Each structure stands twice: as C-alpha cells, then as structure tokens.
Amino acid sequence: FRFKDSLAEDLRQADLVISHAGAGSCLETLEEGKPLIVVINEKLMNNHQLELAKQLHRDGHVLYCNCSTLVETLQSMDLSTLKPFPPGQPEKFALFLDKAVGFK
C-alpha cells in the first residue's frame, strides 16, 4: 500500500518489520516489541537515517542495511541478538517540563 492511516494492527501481527529509518517508524516498531531491519536511504540530505540506524544498532535494538545489502542481511540475520527497546517514560518528561516552565 502507498498510504495507510495507521500501521498499528500490521505491526501487532508482524513477525519481522523492514522499514526505512524514519524516527517514527523505528520507535513505533520497537515500542511494539518487534524485530526490525532498518533500510537506510543513502540519498537523503545529510544521511540522518544512517545516524539513527547506527545508534539503534550500537544499542543492540535493530539490524540495518541499505537496499543493495538487504538480501544478504535477511540471509545472515540472527534476531536472537536483538535487545528489547526500553519503554518510554512520558511522565518524566512531563515533570521536567512542568519544572522548566515553573508549574512545580
């Protein structure tokens, strides 16, 4: 599909997700607890997708590749090496924000 309002149900049903390295796509997948292969788009300005993919890989949460190495990555992947992504803690940010603007 070219566009879909929400991928939430698709993510819940997935055994493996292959995605571009957009921050939203990566975080949504990792928060769902799904193994993720990030395919970077090297043609983007400043190649920011590579930075995110490398950091998530260094932290042990994703595998990453580019389009030309995707098949090789799929053939050699070991998903058991991936670490769960820690859950977000929005309440900590809310407390920080309250303090920063003088509510507490």
Tab-separated table of C-alpha atoms in Angstrom:
chain	number	residue	atom	x	y	z
A	1	PHE	CA	0.000	0.000	0.000
A	2	ARG	CA	1.161	3.535	-0.644
A	3	PHE	CA	-0.619	5.126	2.312
A	4	LYS	CA	-2.459	3.828	5.350
A	5	ASP	CA	-3.870	5.832	8.262
A	6	SER	CA	-2.308	3.512	10.845
A	7	LEU	CA	0.141	0.624	10.800
A	8	ALA	CA	-0.626	-0.377	14.398
A	9	GLU	CA	-2.533	-3.548	13.521
A	10	ASP	CA	0.046	-4.550	10.894
A	11	LEU	CA	2.819	-4.090	13.465
A	12	ARG	CA	0.968	-6.179	16.066
A	13	GLN	CA	0.644	-9.040	13.576
A	14	ALA	CA	4.193	-8.848	12.179
A	15	ASP	CA	6.960	-11.320	12.971
A	16	LEU	CA	9.584	-9.034	11.414
A	17	VAL	CA	9.437	-5.427	10.229
A	18	ILE	CA	11.564	-3.996	7.421
A	19	SER	CA	11.375	-0.222	7.391
A	20	HIS	CA	13.098	2.949	6.341
A	21	ALA	CA	14.987	4.688	9.135
A	22	GLY	CA	12.415	7.342	9.929
A	23	ALA	CA	12.407	8.003	13.668
A	24	GLY	CA	8.647	7.495	13.981
A	25	SER	CA	8.685	4.219	12.082
A	26	CYS	CA	11.620	2.889	14.107
A	27	LEU	CA	10.236	3.890	17.501
A	28	GLU	CA	6.715	2.660	16.785
A	29	THR	CA	8.069	-0.730	15.716
A	30	LEU	CA	10.485	-1.044	18.632
A	31	GLU	CA	7.838	0.009	21.163
A	32	GLU	CA	5.646	-2.783	19.780
A	33	GLY	CA	8.496	-5.197	20.579
A	34	LYS	CA	9.011	-6.340	17.004
A	35	PRO	CA	12.368	-7.213	15.448
A	36	LEU	CA	13.371	-4.510	12.991
A	37	ILE	CA	15.612	-4.289	9.963
A	38	VAL	CA	16.207	-0.677	9.023
A	39	VAL	CA	16.949	0.024	5.372
A	40	ILE	CA	18.671	3.374	5.092
A	41	ASN	CA	18.188	5.757	2.189
A	42	GLU	CA	21.696	6.972	1.467
A	43	LYS	CA	20.425	9.621	-0.953
A	44	LEU	CA	18.797	11.754	1.747
A	45	MET	CA	20.457	15.032	2.647
A	46	ASN	CA	22.996	14.659	5.471
A	47	ASN	CA	22.115	10.953	5.619
A	48	HIS	CA	20.387	11.382	9.002
A	49	GLN	CA	18.767	7.957	8.651
A	50	LEU	CA	22.197	6.339	8.851
A	51	GLU	CA	22.930	8.122	12.137
A	52	LEU	CA	19.719	6.833	13.730
A	53	ALA	CA	20.170	3.316	12.343
A	54	LYS	CA	23.767	3.107	13.557
A	55	GLN	CA	22.859	4.265	17.070
A	56	LEU	CA	19.931	1.853	17.374
A	57	HIS	CA	22.221	-0.904	16.082
A	58	ARG	CA	25.013	0.010	18.540
A	59	ASP	CA	22.437	-0.183	21.315
A	60	GLY	CA	21.501	-3.673	20.061
A	61	HIS	CA	17.911	-2.921	19.045
A	62	VAL	CA	17.965	-3.211	15.229
A	63	LEU	CA	19.796	-4.611	12.262
A	64	TYR	CA	20.443	-2.173	9.448
A	65	CYS	CA	21.491	-2.245	5.823
A	66	ASN	CA	20.948	-0.428	2.556
A	67	CYS	CA	18.906	-1.578	-0.432
A	68	SER	CA	21.824	-3.389	-2.035
A	69	THR	CA	22.614	-5.422	1.104
A	70	LEU	CA	19.046	-6.243	2.225
A	71	VAL	CA	19.034	-9.798	0.818
A	72	GLU	CA	22.385	-10.542	2.449
A	73	THR	CA	21.127	-9.128	5.747
A	74	LEU	CA	18.000	-11.295	5.602
A	75	GLN	CA	20.062	-14.399	4.855
A	76	SER	CA	22.550	-13.842	7.677
A	77	MET	CA	20.352	-12.222	10.360
A	78	ASP	CA	20.197	-13.569	13.882
A	79	LEU	CA	17.210	-11.906	15.515
A	80	SER	CA	18.024	-13.515	18.867
A	81	THR	CA	20.853	-10.978	19.273
A	82	LEU	CA	18.428	-8.027	19.366
A	83	LYS	CA	17.690	-6.431	22.725
A	84	PRO	CA	14.217	-5.203	23.717
A	85	PHE	CA	13.750	-1.461	23.426
A	86	PRO	CA	13.093	0.131	26.821
A	87	PRO	CA	9.593	1.564	27.214
A	88	GLY	CA	9.144	5.318	27.082
A	89	GLN	CA	8.558	7.285	30.250
A	90	PRO	CA	6.486	10.315	29.234
A	91	GLU	CA	5.732	11.132	32.863
A	92	LYS	CA	9.415	12.005	33.418
A	93	PHE	CA	9.321	14.439	30.510
A	94	ALA	CA	6.075	15.960	31.812
A	95	LEU	CA	7.637	16.513	35.247
A	96	PHE	CA	10.719	18.087	33.661
A	97	LEU	CA	8.538	20.346	31.509
A	98	ASP	CA	6.403	21.380	34.481
A	99	LYS	CA	9.550	22.281	36.399
A	100	ALA	CA	11.080	24.128	33.437
A	101	VAL	CA	8.040	26.368	32.966
A	102	GLY	CA	7.569	26.930	36.682
A	103	PHE	CA	4.488	24.828	37.463
A	104	LYS	CA	6.297	22.902	40.230
